[in-house]
Amino acid sequence: MNIRRTRIIGAATTGLIAALAFTGLSAATATAAPAKAKTAKIVTCTPGNTKTVLSRVSRPVNHLLIKTTNTGKSPCYAYGAPLIGFDHPQSTVWIVQSEPQAVVTLEPGQSAYAGIRTSDASGEGEGGHWSKEMSLNFQGRDMAGSVGSTAFPAVPSKTWVDDSAAVSYWQTTSAAALTW
């Protein structure tokens, strides 16, 4: 029986080697790893790989729109919300709970949006002033602070800002950024 089993195993091995030879593979390469697909590395959006513009909107009242466009060659992630402040503040403005379904991914040339409420529509906000400058930083993946340098998009003239100023999370459309 042992001779018969040896012949069967030998025949099976010979058949496997013949099949591999027929397909152009050798026994040594039969378990080779699959080829790795080349994918673009996704990075965090920063002022270094985006262009940010601030504009006035007609509705809602007392709001501005931030539009940041990926100017890099790789996709970038816009995490959380922009960290903004007007005229050299000691802290950033409040972030409203307007979280998108997922992190906003910007392919090269695509834009993300965030809405800013500059003041209380009733005029009851405190500490109001005419703003001349806005600073903007991007959050990192851990959303525990800012990454990259600071952007200073031009503030539209006659922008009144008070202590009730707030910003939305990054959104994929301007409409979503201004609805909160």
Coordinates of N, CA and C in Angstrom, one line a residue:
M1 N 0.8 -1.2 0.0 CA 0.0 0.0 0.0 C 0.9 1.3 0.0
N2 N 2.0 1.2 0.7 CA 2.8 2.4 0.7 C 3.4 2.8 -0.6
I3 N 3.7 1.8 -1.4 CA 4.2 2.0 -2.8 C 3.1 2.6 -3.6
R4 N 1.9 2.2 -3.5 CA 0.8 2.7 -4.3 C 0.5 4.2 -3.9
R5 N 0.5 4.5 -2.6 CA 0.3 5.8 -2.1 C 1.4 6.8 -2.6
T6 N 2.6 6.3 -2.6 CA 3.8 7.1 -3.1 C 3.6 7.4 -4.5
R7 N 3.1 6.4 -5.3 CA 2.9 6.6 -6.8 C 1.8 7.7 -7.0
I8 N 0.7 7.6 -6.2 CA -0.4 8.5 -6.4 C 0.1 9.9 -6.0
I9 N 0.8 10.1 -4.9 CA 1.3 11.4 -4.5 C 2.3 11.9 -5.6
G10 N 3.1 11.1 -6.1 CA 4.1 11.5 -7.1 C 3.4 11.9 -8.4
A11 N 2.4 11.2 -8.8 CA 1.6 11.6 -10.0 C 0.9 12.9 -9.8
A12 N 0.3 13.1 -8.6 CA -0.3 14.4 -8.3 C 0.7 15.5 -8.3
T13 N 1.8 15.3 -7.8 CA 2.8 16.4 -7.8 C 3.3 16.7 -9.2
T14 N 3.5 15.6 -10.0 CA 3.9 15.8 -11.4 C 2.8 16.6 -12.1
G15 N 1.6 16.3 -11.9 CA 0.5 17.0 -12.5 C 0.4 18.4 -12.2
L16 N 0.7 18.7 -10.9 CA 0.7 20.1 -10.4 C 1.8 20.9 -11.1
I17 N 3.0 20.3 -11.1 CA 4.1 21.0 -11.7 C 3.9 21.2 -13.2
A18 N 3.3 20.2 -13.9 CA 2.9 20.4 -15.3 C 1.9 21.5 -15.5
A19 N 0.9 21.6 -14.6 CA -0.1 22.6 -14.7 C 0.5 24.0 -14.5
L20 N 1.4 24.1 -13.6 CA 2.1 25.4 -13.3 C 3.0 25.7 -14.5
A21 N 3.7 24.8 -15.1 CA 4.5 25.0 -16.3 C 3.7 25.5 -17.4
F22 N 2.5 24.9 -17.6 CA 1.6 25.3 -18.7 C 1.1 26.7 -18.5
T23 N 0.9 27.2 -17.3 CA 0.5 28.6 -17.1 C 1.6 29.5 -17.0
G24 N 2.9 29.0 -17.1 CA 4.0 29.9 -17.0 C 4.5 30.2 -15.7
L25 N 4.1 29.5 -14.7 CA 4.5 29.7 -13.3 C 5.4 28.5 -12.9
S26 N 6.3 28.8 -11.9 CA 7.1 27.7 -11.4 C 6.5 27.5 -10.0
A27 N 6.9 26.4 -9.4 CA 6.5 26.1 -8.0 C 6.9 27.2 -7.0
A28 N 8.0 27.8 -7.3 CA 8.5 28.9 -6.4 C 7.7 30.1 -6.5
T29 N 7.1 30.4 -7.6 CA 6.3 31.7 -7.7 C 4.8 31.4 -7.6
A30 N 4.4 30.2 -7.3 CA 3.0 29.9 -7.2 C 2.3 30.7 -6.1
T31 N 3.1 31.1 -5.0 CA 2.5 31.8 -3.9 C 3.0 33.2 -3.8
A32 N 3.4 33.8 -5.0 CA 3.8 35.2 -5.0 C 2.7 36.1 -4.6
A33 N 3.0 37.2 -3.9 CA 2.0 38.2 -3.5 C 1.5 39.0 -4.7
P34 N 0.2 39.4 -4.6 CA -0.4 40.1 -5.7 C 0.3 41.5 -5.9
A35 N 0.2 42.0 -7.1 CA 0.9 43.3 -7.4 C 0.1 44.4 -6.6
K36 N 0.9 45.3 -6.1 CA 0.2 46.4 -5.4 C -0.2 47.5 -6.3
A37 N -1.5 47.9 -6.1 CA -2.0 49.0 -7.0 C -1.4 50.3 -6.5
K38 N -1.1 51.2 -7.4 CA -0.6 52.5 -7.0 C -1.7 53.4 -6.7
T39 N -1.8 53.9 -5.5 CA -2.8 54.9 -5.1 C -2.2 56.2 -4.6
A40 N -2.9 57.2 -4.8 CA -2.4 58.5 -4.3 C -2.5 58.6 -2.8
K41 N -1.5 59.1 -2.2 CA -1.5 59.3 -0.7 C -2.4 60.4 -0.4
I42 N -3.4 60.2 0.5 CA -4.3 61.3 0.9 C -3.6 62.0 2.1
V43 N -3.6 63.3 2.1 CA -3.0 64.1 3.1 C -4.0 65.0 3.7
T44 N -3.7 65.7 4.8 CA -4.5 66.6 5.5 C -4.5 67.9 4.7
C45 N -5.7 68.6 4.5 CA -5.7 69.9 3.9 C -5.1 70.9 4.8
T46 N -4.3 71.8 4.2 CA -3.6 72.8 4.9 C -3.5 74.0 4.0
P47 N -3.1 75.2 4.5 CA -3.0 76.3 3.6 C -1.9 76.1 2.5
G48 N -1.0 75.1 2.7 CA 0.0 74.8 1.8 C -0.5 74.0 0.5
N49 N -1.6 73.4 0.6 CA -2.2 72.6 -0.5 C -3.6 73.0 -0.9
T50 N -4.0 74.2 -0.4 CA -5.4 74.7 -0.7 C -5.3 76.2 -0.9
K51 N -6.4 76.7 -1.5 CA -6.6 78.2 -1.6 C -7.9 78.5 -0.9
T52 N -8.0 79.4 0.0 CA -9.2 79.7 0.7 C -9.7 81.1 0.4
V53 N -11.0 81.2 0.1 CA -11.6 82.5 -0.2 C -12.8 82.7 0.8
L54 N -13.0 83.9 1.2 CA -14.1 84.3 2.1 C -15.0 85.2 1.3
S55 N -16.3 84.9 1.3 CA -17.3 85.8 0.6 C -18.5 86.0 1.4
R56 N -19.2 87.2 1.1 CA -20.4 87.5 1.7 C -21.6 86.8 0.9
V57 N -22.6 86.4 1.7 CA -23.8 85.8 1.1 C -25.0 86.6 1.4
S58 N -26.0 86.5 0.5 CA -27.2 87.3 0.8 C -28.1 86.7 1.8
R59 N -28.1 85.4 1.9 CA -28.9 84.6 2.9 C -28.1 83.5 3.4
P60 N -28.2 83.2 4.7 CA -28.8 83.9 5.7 C -28.1 85.3 6.1
V61 N -28.8 86.1 6.7 CA -28.3 87.4 7.1 C -27.1 87.2 8.1
N62 N -26.1 88.1 8.0 CA -25.0 88.1 8.9 C -24.1 86.8 8.8
H63 N -24.0 86.3 7.5 CA -23.2 85.2 7.3 C -22.2 85.4 6.2
L64 N -21.1 84.7 6.3 CA -20.0 84.6 5.3 C -19.9 83.2 4.9
L65 N -19.3 82.9 3.7 CA -19.0 81.6 3.3 C -17.5 81.4 3.0
I66 N -16.9 80.3 3.6 CA -15.6 80.0 3.4 C -15.5 78.9 2.3
K67 N -14.7 79.1 1.3 CA -14.6 78.1 0.2 C -13.1 77.8 0.1
T68 N -12.7 76.6 0.3 CA -11.3 76.2 0.2 C -11.2 75.1 -0.9
T69 N -10.3 75.3 -1.8 CA -10.1 74.5 -2.9 C -8.7 73.8 -2.9
N70 N -8.7 72.5 -3.2 CA -7.5 71.7 -3.2 C -6.7 72.1 -4.4
T71 N -5.5 72.7 -4.2 CA -4.6 73.1 -5.3 C -3.4 72.2 -5.4
G72 N -3.4 71.1 -4.6 CA -2.3 70.1 -4.7 C -2.5 69.1 -5.7
K73 N -1.6 68.1 -5.8 CA -1.7 67.0 -6.8 C -2.3 65.8 -6.2
S74 N -2.5 65.7 -4.9 CA -3.1 64.6 -4.2 C -4.4 65.0 -3.5
P75 N -5.3 64.0 -3.3 CA -6.5 64.3 -2.5 C -6.1 64.8 -1.1
C76 N -6.9 65.6 -0.4 CA -6.7 66.0 0.9 C -8.0 65.8 1.7
Y77 N -7.8 65.6 3.0 CA -8.9 65.5 4.0 C -9.1 66.9 4.7
A78 N -10.4 67.4 4.7 CA -10.7 68.5 5.5 C -11.4 68.0 6.7
Y79 N -10.7 67.9 7.8 CA -11.2 67.3 9.1 C -12.0 68.4 9.9
G80 N -13.1 68.0 10.5 CA -13.8 68.8 11.4 C -14.3 70.1 10.8
A81 N -13.9 71.2 11.5 CA -14.3 72.6 11.1 C -13.0 73.4 11.0
P82 N -13.1 74.5 10.2 CA -12.0 75.4 10.2 C -11.9 76.1 11.6
L83 N -10.7 76.4 12.0 CA -10.5 77.1 13.3 C -10.2 78.6 12.9
I84 N -11.2 79.4 13.1 CA -11.1 80.8 12.7 C -11.1 81.8 13.8
G85 N -10.6 83.0 13.6 CA -10.6 84.1 14.5 C -10.6 85.4 13.7
F86 N -11.2 86.4 14.3 CA -11.2 87.7 13.6 C -10.3 88.7 14.4
D87 N -9.5 89.4 13.7 CA -8.7 90.4 14.2 C -7.9 90.1 15.5
H88 N -7.0 89.0 15.4 CA -6.1 88.6 16.4 C -6.8 88.2 17.7
P89 N -7.7 87.3 17.7 CA -8.4 86.9 18.9 C -7.5 86.1 19.8
Q90 N -8.0 85.9 21.1 CA -7.3 85.0 22.0 C -7.7 83.6 21.8
S91 N -8.9 83.4 21.2 CA -9.4 82.0 21.0 C -10.2 82.0 19.7
T92 N -10.5 80.8 19.2 CA -11.2 80.7 17.9 C -12.7 80.9 18.2
V93 N -13.5 81.1 17.1 CA -14.9 81.2 17.3 C -15.5 79.9 17.6
W94 N -16.7 79.9 18.1 CA -17.5 78.7 18.4 C -17.8 77.9 17.2
I95 N -17.7 76.5 17.3 CA -18.1 75.6 16.2 C -19.5 75.1 16.4
V96 N -20.4 75.3 15.5 CA -21.7 74.8 15.6 C -21.8 73.3 15.3
Q97 N -22.7 72.5 15.8 CA -22.8 71.1 15.6 C -23.5 70.9 14.3
S98 N -22.7 70.9 13.2 CA -23.2 70.7 11.8 C -22.4 69.6 11.1
E99 N -22.1 68.6 11.9 CA -21.1 67.6 11.4 C -21.6 66.9 10.1
P100 N -20.8 66.8 9.1 CA -21.1 66.0 7.9 C -21.2 64.5 8.2
Q101 N -21.7 63.7 7.3 CA -21.7 62.3 7.4 C -20.3 61.7 7.5
A102 N -19.3 62.3 6.9 CA -18.0 61.7 6.8 C -17.0 62.9 6.7
V103 N -15.7 62.5 6.8 CA -14.7 63.5 6.6 C -14.8 64.0 5.1
V104 N -14.6 65.2 4.9 CA -14.7 65.8 3.5 C -13.4 65.5 2.8
T105 N -13.4 64.8 1.7 CA -12.2 64.5 0.9 C -12.3 65.3 -0.3
L106 N -11.2 66.1 -0.5 CA -11.1 66.9 -1.7 C -10.1 66.4 -2.7
E107 N -10.6 66.0 -3.9 CA -9.7 65.6 -5.0 C -9.1 66.9 -5.5
P108 N -8.0 66.9 -6.2 CA -7.4 68.1 -6.7 C -8.4 68.9 -7.5
G109 N -8.6 70.2 -7.2 CA -9.5 71.0 -7.9 C -10.9 71.1 -7.2
Q110 N -11.2 70.2 -6.3 CA -12.5 70.2 -5.6 C -12.5 71.2 -4.4
S111 N -13.7 71.6 -4.0 CA -13.8 72.5 -2.9 C -14.6 72.0 -1.7
A112 N -14.3 72.5 -0.5 CA -15.1 72.3 0.7 C -15.6 73.7 1.1
Y113 N -16.7 73.7 1.9 CA -17.3 74.9 2.3 C -17.6 74.9 3.8
A114 N -17.6 76.1 4.4 CA -18.0 76.2 5.8 C -18.7 77.6 5.9
G115 N -19.8 77.6 6.7 CA -20.5 78.9 6.9 C -20.1 79.5 8.2
I116 N -20.1 80.9 8.2 CA -19.8 81.7 9.4 C -20.9 82.6 9.7
R117 N -21.4 82.5 10.9 CA -22.3 83.5 11.4 C -21.5 84.6 12.1
T118 N -21.5 85.8 11.6 CA -20.6 86.8 12.1 C -21.1 87.6 13.3
S119 N -22.5 87.6 13.4 CA -23.1 88.3 14.5 C -24.5 87.9 14.7
D120 N -25.0 88.2 15.9 CA -26.4 87.9 16.2 C -27.3 88.8 15.3
A121 N -28.2 88.2 14.6 CA -29.1 89.0 13.7 C -29.9 90.1 14.5
S122 N -30.2 89.8 15.8 CA -30.9 90.8 16.6 C -30.1 92.0 17.0
G123 N -28.7 91.9 16.9 CA -27.9 93.0 17.3 C -27.6 92.9 18.8
E124 N -27.9 91.8 19.4 CA -27.7 91.7 20.9 C -26.3 91.1 21.2
G125 N -25.5 90.7 20.3 CA -24.2 90.2 20.6 C -23.3 91.2 21.2
E126 N -22.4 90.8 22.1 CA -21.5 91.8 22.7 C -20.2 91.8 22.0
G127 N -19.4 92.8 22.3 CA -18.0 92.9 21.8 C -17.9 93.1 20.3
G128 N -18.9 93.7 19.7 CA -18.9 93.8 18.3 C -17.9 94.8 17.7
H129 N -17.4 94.6 16.5 CA -16.4 95.5 15.9 C -16.5 95.2 14.4
W130 N -15.9 96.2 13.6 CA -15.8 96.0 12.2 C -14.5 95.2 11.9
S131 N -14.6 94.0 11.3 CA -13.4 93.2 11.2 C -12.6 93.5 9.9
K132 N -11.3 93.4 10.1 CA -10.4 93.7 9.0 C -9.6 92.5 8.6
E133 N -9.5 91.5 9.5 CA -8.7 90.3 9.2 C -9.3 89.1 9.8
M134 N -9.1 88.0 9.1 CA -9.5 86.7 9.7 C -8.4 85.7 9.5
S135 N -8.1 84.9 10.5 CA -7.1 83.8 10.5 C -7.9 82.5 10.4
L136 N -7.3 81.6 9.6 CA -7.9 80.3 9.5 C -6.9 79.2 9.5
N137 N -7.1 78.2 10.4 CA -6.3 77.0 10.5 C -7.1 75.8 10.2
F138 N -6.5 74.7 9.8 CA -7.1 73.4 9.5 C -6.9 72.5 10.7
Q139 N -7.9 71.7 11.0 CA -7.7 70.7 12.0 C -7.0 69.4 11.5
G140 N -6.3 68.7 12.3 CA -5.7 67.5 11.9 C -6.6 66.3 12.2
R141 N -6.2 65.1 11.9 CA -7.0 63.9 12.0 C -7.5 63.7 13.4
D142 N -6.7 64.0 14.4 CA -7.1 63.8 15.8 C -8.0 65.0 16.3
M143 N -8.2 66.0 15.5 CA -9.0 67.2 15.8 C -8.7 67.8 17.2
A144 N -7.4 67.8 17.5 CA -7.0 68.3 18.8 C -6.1 69.5 18.7
G145 N -6.3 70.3 17.6 CA -5.6 71.4 17.4 C -5.4 71.7 15.9
S146 N -4.5 72.6 15.5 CA -4.4 72.9 14.1 C -3.1 72.3 13.5
V147 N -3.1 72.1 12.2 CA -1.9 71.6 11.4 C -1.6 72.6 10.3
G148 N -0.3 72.7 10.0 CA 0.1 73.6 8.9 C 0.2 75.0 9.3
S149 N 0.4 75.9 8.4 CA 0.5 77.3 8.6 C -0.9 77.9 8.8
T150 N -1.0 79.2 8.9 CA -2.3 79.9 9.0 C -2.6 80.6 7.7
A151 N -3.8 80.6 7.3 CA -4.3 81.3 6.1 C -4.9 82.6 6.6
F152 N -4.8 83.6 5.8 CA -5.5 84.9 6.1 C -6.3 85.4 4.9
P153 N -7.5 84.7 4.6 CA -8.3 85.1 3.5 C -8.8 86.6 3.7
A154 N -9.0 87.3 2.7 CA -9.5 88.7 2.8 C -10.9 88.7 3.3
V155 N -11.1 89.6 4.2 CA -12.5 89.8 4.8 C -13.2 90.8 4.0
P156 N -14.5 90.5 3.5 CA -15.2 91.5 2.8 C -15.4 92.8 3.6
S157 N -15.4 93.9 3.0 CA -15.5 95.2 3.7 C -16.9 95.3 4.4
K158 N -16.9 96.0 5.5 CA -18.0 96.2 6.3 C -18.6 94.9 6.9
T159 N -17.7 94.1 7.4 CA -18.1 92.8 8.1 C -18.1 93.1 9.6
W160 N -19.3 93.0 10.2 CA -19.5 93.2 11.6 C -19.4 91.9 12.3
V161 N -18.6 91.8 13.3 CA -18.4 90.5 14.1 C -18.6 90.8 15.5
D162 N -19.3 89.9 16.2 CA -19.5 90.1 17.6 C -19.2 88.7 18.3
D163 N -19.4 88.7 19.6 CA -19.1 87.5 20.4 C -20.0 86.3 20.1
S164 N -21.0 86.4 19.3 CA -21.9 85.3 18.9 C -21.4 84.6 17.6
A165 N -20.3 85.1 17.1 CA -19.7 84.5 15.8 C -19.6 83.0 16.0
A166 N -19.8 82.2 14.9 CA -19.7 80.8 14.9 C -19.4 80.3 13.5
V167 N -18.9 79.1 13.4 CA -18.5 78.5 12.1 C -19.0 77.1 12.1
S168 N -19.4 76.6 10.9 CA -19.9 75.3 10.7 C -18.7 74.3 10.4
Y169 N -19.0 73.0 10.4 CA -18.0 72.0 10.0 C -17.8 72.2 8.5
W170 N -16.7 71.6 8.0 CA -16.5 71.6 6.5 C -17.7 70.7 5.9
Q171 N -18.2 71.2 4.8 CA -19.3 70.5 4.0 C -18.9 70.4 2.6
T172 N -19.6 69.5 1.9 CA -19.3 69.3 0.4 C -20.0 70.3 -0.5
T173 N -21.0 71.0 0.0 CA -21.7 72.1 -0.8 C -21.9 73.3 0.0
S174 N -22.0 74.5 -0.7 CA -22.2 75.7 0.0 C -23.5 75.8 0.7
A175 N -24.6 75.1 0.1 CA -25.9 75.1 0.7 C -25.9 74.4 2.1
A176 N -25.2 73.3 2.1 CA -25.1 72.5 3.4 C -24.3 73.4 4.5
A177 N -23.3 74.1 4.0 CA -22.5 74.9 5.0 C -23.3 76.0 5.6
L178 N -24.3 76.5 4.8 CA -25.1 77.7 5.3 C -26.4 77.3 6.0
T179 N -26.7 76.0 6.1 CA -27.9 75.5 6.7 C -27.6 74.9 8.1
W180 N -27.8 75.7 9.1 CA -27.6 75.2 10.5 C -28.2 76.0 11.5

